[in-house]
């Protein structure tokens, strides 16, 4: 294709994107990235491009990340045996220190680094900074696994006002200073509510929510909170999807415009969601229906 | 093409545009539009899209327009005979009133209207507003044809700070309140200097500057101020191109990053210039060479 | 009179004006000027002086203008025949273009020009700018005659905050970009409400409201909204006064301090109203009585 | 005179005053009032009106006052004998306490009270407040008679920014906290320089500066700094005029636009000066000549 | 004690003070000082140190003072005989002038001077300044003895925002400009309410509130508003304590955190109250009990 | 000691501290903490108290930390063998990842946690965040050991303006995104210069600088830059002290008021330095001499 033709095509696409850009101008979008997502360098690069482009066209992205696999890997290198109960990592004092070290000092840094290849844009933040997240123990039997107690979004709002991109590690502390590892899905939802976000996006390693878990063609494109709650109540959903769905429901019920389950293995999936009206992953809204 | 494939292509293009978007973030770009440019409704619509998209991705566009054909048309309908001397319209008191009425009340309004189809974004401004442009007579024999004497950009800066798009009619007044019709090419250049613009773009009805006016393949893609001045001094340039070239030279010599001559008949030509590294029209810089 | 004596008298008068100046400090006053008002150059000059002086002593004037005679005049020069139905100009597509051209490009400019003889103070604004006024069709049979649907005063407030004087042409657009010519009396009233104005002043070519239209001595100096509504209901009022009265009633019923009908043929009539407690024209308030 | 006629005359005067109002908009004017000036209640009221009107039309007045007669009067009531040397009051510890009490607690308060009859506009300030004026001893033989060492205008600028009228008593302190009574003429000049004032006005009990002290018709209307310095050097001036003239010269030599000697016994003399081009008192400028 | 040991002890004390400092950060504290308090220079110096230290560690102190003894003293030196009725000074026109002169020109100045030995921190203010306090007559038989009618705290808030320490004399004016001498206990309470203060502190010449006025060991350390009101109703309290108690009650009932009666004869008693949990004077709160 | 006596002593100490507090109000103080300093929990707690108290009395502390021992410890647990050359750790890709993880995810977090026991005050920052520190390789043979190339203090200034305490890990990145471990002494010095700091304080495990390294009584209390440079040139200094001294010299030569070497093993040594005039550690200034 000639240079001129390529430029014309590029221009046409930009113009098609214009209504989407205008619709979301100034909106906060919280994007939750699983620990797996940073493992593939190519995906990590396209993710960073998406986030930087979102900011360039006037959205205000906030990244929240987990890091389970990386925590387990370091524990294993140190000769420790990760133990899980009901899907939660049993977390003693040494484990929470390792989790914090890996999340704040490794996974967060890799995301910040990928973003900052595009300029001095990103700032790593832990839930412990400036009282962002206070935590309580979920269950004594699990040790230092925490739930979000309160969110003080002042620090994030300040960074967003400076046009910076916060990247949040999901460590919280209680009043005594004890730290907890908190489920990143729940943190993303809580931050989206506190920041009055337009969207909260979960990048997963499945295509979205399936009506029939055994039928890959049964992807639900769009669902309302009530219908989704019915599915939960009917016991249709299983495994790791349950807490993610709970987080989505909580977000849209407290004012977030929509929650999205997207397939993080797909390059540029965040942009695909933002710039097409239909068909990427599953969208959850308070009342159902793609707008 | 499937919906998914289309969305992927769209995304790829957006990502390619990212470095251009980042490079010009926050930059002021003055775009001068000839009177012919608003005659074709399709072109007028693509022009508006380009300007709105520029704003959406963080640039700060300012539109300057002329309107010679529209002025002549109304004069003729009123039974007046336009008279030109050395390319300037001889402008008596009635003519300057008609010119003002057409520029401010018709051409400006049509541009504002086309832009505001995308939202309440544009504001029409005349050089007489809040002391924006003071004028002096160019030549008594021409009547109320003016030159720019001073520019006070405070009003434009205020509108830009509110994320609005100023559309400027090129009427100026002197201290006694006498109004003048000023050449729009010169006004665009003066505003670009006063606004510390990154670019000033002239939309014309030719492809750009030709090294040999008779050879359409001799388009000059890029030229420095010194080389261009040599062409002027050698008498190679003719007709309406001369004042435009003088305006370009003045802009780049006073700190504007680059001046561009683009073919306004080409849809989305402004975006094409911004989002490709080579090949659209003629770029004039202080030192020459496409960056 | 000696210089000293003249200066002393001048000083005495200024001191008498002090309480009036203090009472209105910071208040927004919307002044509506009929199309006739700009025809007499001497009156136009005294009007500009009044507006500039208002601003100098701390009021914040906003000028709204009509221009019916000027529109008719241009139409006639172009060989068109103005047609009226129930006092409204039947307005086809060409007529609304001419109306806009005359209002924005001629009448507005003349007012801006008269004000700016005193400094770079005034800025012309059309209702189409930055979403100031959205319009709807009043009656399909009248074509593009509009009613005010919404007012977004952000642009005017920004200009007032910069100590500038907005001069507003009463063209509005609907969502499709179609423009309408709107009655200037209604626009003045709507702007006064949206700007939380202290006063809205209508300059007319009669002395004020007469209790008996045939008795020039029956001028009503002051009247409350309820009494005035009774007069309207009783069918006492006729002709062009009816929409003006409706606009006054709407303004004072929605929080504007007072509405005034003044004789625009009287030099400096706006200042006379501001700087005397009694006797100029007709004052309409929510509850009646001159304060 | 009929009401209408009075209003018309009032309006005419306001319009005549408009150019003066526009010329001085935003300018700081320091007005120094002698102790005598507050003795006549009628004069005190007209003075207050002048100051309030200045503020109402956009100037920013600062009042500086003395109070010699009032200090002497209280000393006498307390059985003390005022002693003067070279025109300066010999000021022991008890005397400086009495001077401060009278200036800050009586004269200043009376001025503030007269101004605040027009609204909550004035704030009394002593040179000791917030480091406004630091002082040094002029001459050990005189005791606590001070000279201005430094001026920190931050407090006054803050009050002016709030549209308040500072009324300044001329007490200063040195680093040890010792207070001094400072000549009010000198303080007015120092404040005018520190505030970048347009004018400093001295209200006295003579008509102005006389070329021949014995000839009341020899009033000098306007004089430049060089010519005035020559008069000083020639020994033509005498008595209390000398420090006043020195203060005027210092002010205009350090950037104040003009210094004025006016006859404070004349009602509204400050307004007379501001609103007439010629003939009131003596104006001193750096280069001479009434503008 | 060695230098090192002294520094270590100093450090230990600072660290102990840290929780108190953090608790009151940013809080407004109104401190009322009786006329007696400024008589002893040593006490006056320690008082100034306390106020300056409060400001240095982040509190925002406001000082309110009386001056009865100083007023009486000057009256006597002038041969006047102070007369009291029900604890109030009968105040004719001359007396209110003297009161104002002494309060604003002497007592206020001495406090400002003592504070400003530590830097340019304090600003003297009278209730007449910028409409801070408007007053009404308490009782015609008492003459110009006033009650607080309204408080406009704008001037004080502005000074506090500049990190300055206001020192307030309790003179107020009514709309006619008539000045009144107002009880300083009542002013302190009214200002504390208007400034949303954390504490109002009264420095007196007794240890605090005694349950049994004849038993110095019956000091009440802490009492709630209801219990204190009961004591008032039971007639247990007498003399000068009654208006002070009424002022305390009014403050805590309108939102001030606590009111304190402290023994102003004790060096650094204000700091002692702020930096110890128990035992200095009497603390009054809405609900009782030391927090 | 009785409660009252204790409170009085506390008060006396606070008052003694007042001049120190006033001297440093608003000043930025950079405190560098070695990796050893966080090992002793008691010392870590007293350090946190000192930093929080500094902030409470109006200073603006910034903490910079190293973590060599903690990096070595994790490397050893992972079976790696730390290797040093000329005092620098040879740092391959895996090592720099471990260093970053330990510094940002462990040491930084422990400091933030200790500070935040006092409230939501501290925010962890890495040199990679928002372009704070760009780095270049020091020496290819050392791998990813970096030098500070540029400092962009915008993020730190924003956090300080919000009254937050930044805690900085000394990781920097180059333009390609490659991260480097940078010597913390050098970073502290560079930040102090970029922040226009009053002081930079190095906490070490020696008493200060000894004139004779073998004589513990030869502590140098205060030294100027020139004399210290002479000692360096004479080869008197050895080992780890050399880069620290170079950092101190660079800081004071570029405008930092003073650099301090303090014994971090001493509880509250930072406060001891701030609140005593003599005798703690070694103070380095541009010109020598304790002020």
JSON list of C-alpha atoms in Angstrom, two decimals, chain E residues 118-272:
[
{"chain": "E", "resi": 118, "resn": "UNK", "atom": "CA", "xyz": [9.24, 36.50, 67.43]},
{"chain": "E", "resi": 119, "resn": "UNK", "atom": "CA", "xyz": [8.77, 37.75, 63.86]},
{"chain": "E", "resi": 120, "resn": "UNK", "atom": "CA", "xyz": [6.21, 39.66, 61.79]},
{"chain": "E", "resi": 121, "resn": "UNK", "atom": "CA", "xyz": [3.36, 37.43, 62.94]},
{"chain": "E", "resi": 122, "resn": "UNK", "atom": "CA", "xyz": [0.63, 39.42, 64.65]},
{"chain": "E", "resi": 123, "resn": "UNK", "atom": "CA", "xyz": [-1.90, 41.93, 63.34]},
{"chain": "E", "resi": 124, "resn": "UNK", "atom": "CA", "xyz": [-4.07, 44.11, 65.57]},
{"chain": "E", "resi": 125, "resn": "UNK", "atom": "CA", "xyz": [-7.74, 44.17, 64.66]},
{"chain": "E", "resi": 126, "resn": "UNK", "atom": "CA", "xyz": [-10.70, 46.04, 66.12]},
{"chain": "E", "resi": 127, "resn": "UNK", "atom": "CA", "xyz": [-14.23, 44.75, 65.90]},
{"chain": "E", "resi": 128, "resn": "UNK", "atom": "CA", "xyz": [-14.97, 47.83, 63.79]},
{"chain": "E", "resi": 129, "resn": "UNK", "atom": "CA", "xyz": [-12.62, 46.71, 61.01]},
{"chain": "E", "resi": 130, "resn": "UNK", "atom": "CA", "xyz": [-14.28, 45.39, 57.84]},
{"chain": "E", "resi": 131, "resn": "UNK", "atom": "CA", "xyz": [-17.54, 44.74, 59.68]},
{"chain": "E", "resi": 132, "resn": "UNK", "atom": "CA", "xyz": [-16.03, 42.12, 62.00]},
{"chain": "E", "resi": 133, "resn": "UNK", "atom": "CA", "xyz": [-18.42, 42.82, 64.90]},
{"chain": "E", "resi": 134, "resn": "UNK", "atom": "CA", "xyz": [-21.68, 44.75, 64.83]},
{"chain": "E", "resi": 135, "resn": "UNK", "atom": "CA", "xyz": [-23.04, 45.75, 68.20]},
{"chain": "E", "resi": 136, "resn": "UNK", "atom": "CA", "xyz": [-26.26, 46.80, 69.85]},
{"chain": "E", "resi": 137, "resn": "UNK", "atom": "CA", "xyz": [-26.76, 48.65, 73.10]},
{"chain": "E", "resi": 138, "resn": "UNK", "atom": "CA", "xyz": [-27.20, 46.32, 76.06]},
{"chain": "E", "resi": 139, "resn": "UNK", "atom": "CA", "xyz": [-29.13, 48.73, 78.23]},
{"chain": "E", "resi": 140, "resn": "UNK", "atom": "CA", "xyz": [-29.74, 52.45, 77.73]},
{"chain": "E", "resi": 141, "resn": "UNK", "atom": "CA", "xyz": [-28.87, 53.09, 81.37]},
{"chain": "E", "resi": 142, "resn": "UNK", "atom": "CA", "xyz": [-25.35, 51.81, 80.74]},
{"chain": "E", "resi": 143, "resn": "UNK", "atom": "CA", "xyz": [-24.73, 54.03, 77.71]},
{"chain": "E", "resi": 144, "resn": "UNK", "atom": "CA", "xyz": [-22.40, 52.61, 75.08]},
{"chain": "E", "resi": 145, "resn": "UNK", "atom": "CA", "xyz": [-22.00, 49.13, 76.54]},
{"chain": "E", "resi": 146, "resn": "UNK", "atom": "CA", "xyz": [-22.67, 46.75, 73.67]},
{"chain": "E", "resi": 147, "resn": "UNK", "atom": "CA", "xyz": [-23.68, 43.20, 72.93]},
{"chain": "E", "resi": 148, "resn": "UNK", "atom": "CA", "xyz": [-22.44, 41.29, 69.88]},
{"chain": "E", "resi": 149, "resn": "UNK", "atom": "CA", "xyz": [-25.13, 41.37, 67.23]},
{"chain": "E", "resi": 150, "resn": "UNK", "atom": "CA", "xyz": [-23.35, 39.76, 64.27]},
{"chain": "E", "resi": 151, "resn": "UNK", "atom": "CA", "xyz": [-19.86, 38.46, 63.51]},
{"chain": "E", "resi": 152, "resn": "UNK", "atom": "CA", "xyz": [-18.40, 38.51, 59.98]},
{"chain": "E", "resi": 153, "resn": "UNK", "atom": "CA", "xyz": [-15.22, 36.43, 60.32]},
{"chain": "E", "resi": 154, "resn": "UNK", "atom": "CA", "xyz": [-13.99, 37.00, 56.73]},
{"chain": "E", "resi": 155, "resn": "UNK", "atom": "CA", "xyz": [-11.14, 39.32, 57.77]},
{"chain": "E", "resi": 156, "resn": "UNK", "atom": "CA", "xyz": [-9.92, 36.92, 60.49]},
{"chain": "E", "resi": 157, "resn": "UNK", "atom": "CA", "xyz": [-10.10, 33.92, 58.15]},
{"chain": "E", "resi": 158, "resn": "UNK", "atom": "CA", "xyz": [-8.05, 35.80, 55.59]},
{"chain": "E", "resi": 159, "resn": "UNK", "atom": "CA", "xyz": [-5.38, 36.66, 58.16]},
{"chain": "E", "resi": 160, "resn": "UNK", "atom": "CA", "xyz": [-5.31, 33.07, 59.45]},
{"chain": "E", "resi": 161, "resn": "UNK", "atom": "CA", "xyz": [-4.94, 31.81, 55.88]},
{"chain": "E", "resi": 162, "resn": "UNK", "atom": "CA", "xyz": [-1.82, 34.00, 55.64]},
{"chain": "E", "resi": 163, "resn": "UNK", "atom": "CA", "xyz": [-0.48, 32.33, 58.80]},
{"chain": "E", "resi": 164, "resn": "UNK", "atom": "CA", "xyz": [-0.89, 35.57, 60.76]},
{"chain": "E", "resi": 165, "resn": "UNK", "atom": "CA", "xyz": [-2.10, 35.87, 64.37]},
{"chain": "E", "resi": 166, "resn": "UNK", "atom": "CA", "xyz": [-5.06, 38.24, 64.79]},
{"chain": "E", "resi": 167, "resn": "UNK", "atom": "CA", "xyz": [-5.25, 40.16, 68.08]},
{"chain": "E", "resi": 168, "resn": "UNK", "atom": "CA", "xyz": [-8.79, 41.48, 68.53]},
{"chain": "E", "resi": 169, "resn": "UNK", "atom": "CA", "xyz": [-9.96, 44.51, 70.52]},
{"chain": "E", "resi": 170, "resn": "UNK", "atom": "CA", "xyz": [-13.58, 44.25, 71.55]},
{"chain": "E", "resi": 171, "resn": "UNK", "atom": "CA", "xyz": [-14.98, 47.46, 70.13]},
{"chain": "E", "resi": 172, "resn": "UNK", "atom": "CA", "xyz": [-18.00, 47.14, 67.85]},
{"chain": "E", "resi": 173, "resn": "UNK", "atom": "CA", "xyz": [-20.12, 49.61, 65.92]},
{"chain": "E", "resi": 174, "resn": "UNK", "atom": "CA", "xyz": [-23.78, 49.74, 65.00]},
{"chain": "E", "resi": 175, "resn": "UNK", "atom": "CA", "xyz": [-25.14, 50.75, 61.62]},
{"chain": "E", "resi": 176, "resn": "UNK", "atom": "CA", "xyz": [-25.04, 54.44, 62.47]},
{"chain": "E", "resi": 177, "resn": "UNK", "atom": "CA", "xyz": [-21.33, 54.17, 63.22]},
{"chain": "E", "resi": 178, "resn": "UNK", "atom": "CA", "xyz": [-21.81, 54.54, 66.99]},
{"chain": "E", "resi": 179, "resn": "UNK", "atom": "CA", "xyz": [-19.12, 52.54, 68.80]},
{"chain": "E", "resi": 180, "resn": "UNK", "atom": "CA", "xyz": [-19.64, 50.32, 71.82]},
{"chain": "E", "resi": 181, "resn": "UNK", "atom": "CA", "xyz": [-17.35, 48.69, 74.33]},
{"chain": "E", "resi": 182, "resn": "UNK", "atom": "CA", "xyz": [-18.27, 44.98, 74.42]},
{"chain": "E", "resi": 183, "resn": "UNK", "atom": "CA", "xyz": [-17.49, 42.44, 77.10]},
{"chain": "E", "resi": 184, "resn": "UNK", "atom": "CA", "xyz": [-14.43, 40.53, 75.93]},
{"chain": "E", "resi": 185, "resn": "UNK", "atom": "CA", "xyz": [-15.62, 37.20, 77.34]},
{"chain": "E", "resi": 186, "resn": "UNK", "atom": "CA", "xyz": [-18.69, 37.37, 75.13]},
{"chain": "E", "resi": 187, "resn": "UNK", "atom": "CA", "xyz": [-16.65, 38.41, 72.08]},
{"chain": "E", "resi": 188, "resn": "UNK", "atom": "CA", "xyz": [-14.25, 35.50, 72.53]},
{"chain": "E", "resi": 189, "resn": "UNK", "atom": "CA", "xyz": [-17.16, 33.09, 72.63]},
{"chain": "E", "resi": 190, "resn": "UNK", "atom": "CA", "xyz": [-18.84, 34.61, 69.57]},
{"chain": "E", "resi": 191, "resn": "UNK", "atom": "CA", "xyz": [-15.63, 34.57, 67.55]},
{"chain": "E", "resi": 192, "resn": "UNK", "atom": "CA", "xyz": [-14.94, 30.96, 68.55]},
{"chain": "E", "resi": 193, "resn": "UNK", "atom": "CA", "xyz": [-18.37, 29.97, 67.23]},
{"chain": "E", "resi": 194, "resn": "UNK", "atom": "CA", "xyz": [-18.00, 31.99, 64.01]},
{"chain": "E", "resi": 195, "resn": "UNK", "atom": "CA", "xyz": [-14.52, 30.55, 63.37]},
{"chain": "E", "resi": 196, "resn": "UNK", "atom": "CA", "xyz": [-15.59, 26.98, 64.11]},
{"chain": "E", "resi": 197, "resn": "UNK", "atom": "CA", "xyz": [-12.88, 26.87, 66.79]},
{"chain": "E", "resi": 198, "resn": "UNK", "atom": "CA", "xyz": [-11.67, 23.72, 68.51]},
{"chain": "E", "resi": 199, "resn": "UNK", "atom": "CA", "xyz": [-11.19, 25.54, 71.83]},
{"chain": "E", "resi": 200, "resn": "UNK", "atom": "CA", "xyz": [-11.87, 28.84, 73.51]},
{"chain": "E", "resi": 201, "resn": "UNK", "atom": "CA", "xyz": [-9.54, 29.53, 76.44]},
{"chain": "E", "resi": 202, "resn": "UNK", "atom": "CA", "xyz": [-10.18, 32.15, 79.14]},
{"chain": "E", "resi": 203, "resn": "UNK", "atom": "CA", "xyz": [-7.16, 33.30, 81.10]},
{"chain": "E", "resi": 204, "resn": "UNK", "atom": "CA", "xyz": [-8.35, 34.50, 84.51]},
{"chain": "E", "resi": 205, "resn": "UNK", "atom": "CA", "xyz": [-6.79, 35.25, 87.87]},
{"chain": "E", "resi": 206, "resn": "UNK", "atom": "CA", "xyz": [-8.24, 32.22, 89.63]},
{"chain": "E", "resi": 207, "resn": "UNK", "atom": "CA", "xyz": [-7.31, 28.60, 89.37]},
{"chain": "E", "resi": 208, "resn": "UNK", "atom": "CA", "xyz": [-10.52, 27.63, 87.63]},
{"chain": "E", "resi": 209, "resn": "UNK", "atom": "CA", "xyz": [-14.07, 26.89, 88.68]},
{"chain": "E", "resi": 210, "resn": "UNK", "atom": "CA", "xyz": [-14.49, 25.88, 92.33]},
{"chain": "E", "resi": 211, "resn": "UNK", "atom": "CA", "xyz": [-17.38, 23.65, 93.41]},
{"chain": "E", "resi": 212, "resn": "UNK", "atom": "CA", "xyz": [-17.27, 25.47, 96.71]},
{"chain": "E", "resi": 213, "resn": "UNK", "atom": "CA", "xyz": [-16.05, 29.01, 96.30]},
{"chain": "E", "resi": 214, "resn": "UNK", "atom": "CA", "xyz": [-14.59, 28.97, 99.79]},
{"chain": "E", "resi": 215, "resn": "UNK", "atom": "CA", "xyz": [-12.64, 25.76, 99.32]},
{"chain": "E", "resi": 216, "resn": "UNK", "atom": "CA", "xyz": [-9.59, 26.15, 97.08]},
{"chain": "E", "resi": 217, "resn": "UNK", "atom": "CA", "xyz": [-9.29, 22.36, 96.91]},
{"chain": "E", "resi": 218, "resn": "UNK", "atom": "CA", "xyz": [-12.69, 22.01, 95.25]},
{"chain": "E", "resi": 219, "resn": "UNK", "atom": "CA", "xyz": [-11.44, 22.82, 91.73]},
{"chain": "E", "resi": 220, "resn": "UNK", "atom": "CA", "xyz": [-13.63, 21.23, 89.05]},
{"chain": "E", "resi": 221, "resn": "UNK", "atom": "CA", "xyz": [-11.33, 19.76, 86.44]},
{"chain": "E", "resi": 222, "resn": "UNK", "atom": "CA", "xyz": [-14.00, 18.96, 83.89]},
{"chain": "E", "resi": 223, "resn": "UNK", "atom": "CA", "xyz": [-17.72, 19.55, 83.57]},
{"chain": "E", "resi": 224, "resn": "UNK", "atom": "CA", "xyz": [-20.43, 19.14, 80.96]},
{"chain": "E", "resi": 225, "resn": "UNK", "atom": "CA", "xyz": [-22.74, 21.90, 79.81]},
{"chain": "E", "resi": 226, "resn": "UNK", "atom": "CA", "xyz": [-25.82, 20.45, 81.52]},
{"chain": "E", "resi": 227, "resn": "UNK", "atom": "CA", "xyz": [-24.15, 20.08, 84.92]},
{"chain": "E", "resi": 228, "resn": "UNK", "atom": "CA", "xyz": [-22.69, 23.56, 84.65]},
{"chain": "E", "resi": 229, "resn": "UNK", "atom": "CA", "xyz": [-26.05, 25.03, 83.74]},
{"chain": "E", "resi": 230, "resn": "UNK", "atom": "CA", "xyz": [-27.47, 23.38, 86.86]},
{"chain": "E", "resi": 231, "resn": "UNK", "atom": "CA", "xyz": [-24.83, 25.09, 88.99]},
{"chain": "E", "resi": 232, "resn": "UNK", "atom": "CA", "xyz": [-25.74, 28.41, 87.38]},
{"chain": "E", "resi": 233, "resn": "UNK", "atom": "CA", "xyz": [-29.43, 27.80, 87.96]},
{"chain": "E", "resi": 234, "resn": "UNK", "atom": "CA", "xyz": [-28.75, 26.85, 91.59]},
{"chain": "E", "resi": 235, "resn": "UNK", "atom": "CA", "xyz": [-27.09, 30.21, 92.16]},
{"chain": "E", "resi": 236, "resn": "UNK", "atom": "CA", "xyz": [-23.81, 28.65, 93.22]},
{"chain": "E", "resi": 237, "resn": "UNK", "atom": "CA", "xyz": [-21.73, 30.95, 91.03]},
{"chain": "E", "resi": 238, "resn": "UNK", "atom": "CA", "xyz": [-21.13, 34.60, 91.78]},
{"chain": "E", "resi": 239, "resn": "UNK", "atom": "CA", "xyz": [-19.63, 37.81, 90.55]},
{"chain": "E", "resi": 240, "resn": "UNK", "atom": "CA", "xyz": [-17.39, 38.06, 87.52]},
{"chain": "E", "resi": 241, "resn": "UNK", "atom": "CA", "xyz": [-17.53, 34.31, 86.95]},
{"chain": "E", "resi": 242, "resn": "UNK", "atom": "CA", "xyz": [-21.16, 34.46, 85.81]},
{"chain": "E", "resi": 243, "resn": "UNK", "atom": "CA", "xyz": [-20.67, 36.15, 82.38]},
{"chain": "E", "resi": 244, "resn": "UNK", "atom": "CA", "xyz": [-17.57, 34.06, 81.74]},
{"chain": "E", "resi": 245, "resn": "UNK", "atom": "CA", "xyz": [-19.53, 30.86, 82.41]},
{"chain": "E", "resi": 246, "resn": "UNK", "atom": "CA", "xyz": [-22.38, 32.05, 80.20]},
{"chain": "E", "resi": 247, "resn": "UNK", "atom": "CA", "xyz": [-19.88, 32.67, 77.41]},
{"chain": "E", "resi": 248, "resn": "UNK", "atom": "CA", "xyz": [-18.37, 29.19, 77.86]},
{"chain": "E", "resi": 249, "resn": "UNK", "atom": "CA", "xyz": [-21.78, 27.56, 77.74]},
{"chain": "E", "resi": 250, "resn": "UNK", "atom": "CA", "xyz": [-22.81, 29.42, 74.62]},
{"chain": "E", "resi": 251, "resn": "UNK", "atom": "CA", "xyz": [-19.58, 28.40, 72.87]},
{"chain": "E", "resi": 252, "resn": "UNK", "atom": "CA", "xyz": [-19.78, 24.67, 73.56]},
{"chain": "E", "resi": 253, "resn": "UNK", "atom": "CA", "xyz": [-23.50, 24.58, 72.85]},
{"chain": "E", "resi": 254, "resn": "UNK", "atom": "CA", "xyz": [-22.83, 26.06, 69.39]},
{"chain": "E", "resi": 255, "resn": "UNK", "atom": "CA", "xyz": [-20.15, 23.66, 68.31]},
{"chain": "E", "resi": 256, "resn": "UNK", "atom": "CA", "xyz": [-16.86, 24.78, 69.89]},
{"chain": "E", "resi": 257, "resn": "UNK", "atom": "CA", "xyz": [-15.07, 21.62, 71.09]},
{"chain": "E", "resi": 258, "resn": "UNK", "atom": "CA", "xyz": [-14.26, 22.84, 74.59]},
{"chain": "E", "resi": 259, "resn": "UNK", "atom": "CA", "xyz": [-14.04, 25.98, 76.72]},
{"chain": "E", "resi": 260, "resn": "UNK", "atom": "CA", "xyz": [-11.34, 26.38, 79.35]},
{"chain": "E", "resi": 261, "resn": "UNK", "atom": "CA", "xyz": [-10.91, 28.51, 82.44]},
{"chain": "E", "resi": 262, "resn": "UNK", "atom": "CA", "xyz": [-7.20, 28.74, 83.18]},
{"chain": "E", "resi": 263, "resn": "UNK", "atom": "CA", "xyz": [-5.14, 30.61, 85.74]},
{"chain": "E", "resi": 264, "resn": "UNK", "atom": "CA", "xyz": [-3.39, 33.30, 83.72]},
{"chain": "E", "resi": 265, "resn": "UNK", "atom": "CA", "xyz": [-0.93, 33.89, 86.58]},
{"chain": "E", "resi": 266, "resn": "UNK", "atom": "CA", "xyz": [0.72, 30.55, 85.85]},
{"chain": "E", "resi": 267, "resn": "UNK", "atom": "CA", "xyz": [3.57, 30.77, 83.33]},
{"chain": "E", "resi": 268, "resn": "UNK", "atom": "CA", "xyz": [2.85, 28.98, 80.05]},
{"chain": "E", "resi": 269, "resn": "UNK", "atom": "CA", "xyz": [-0.56, 27.91, 81.25]},
{"chain": "E", "resi": 270, "resn": "UNK", "atom": "CA", "xyz": [-1.91, 27.74, 77.68]},
{"chain": "E", "resi": 271, "resn": "UNK", "atom": "CA", "xyz": [0.74, 25.24, 76.63]},
{"chain": "E", "resi": 272, "resn": "UNK", "atom": "CA", "xyz": [0.21, 23.31, 79.86]}
]
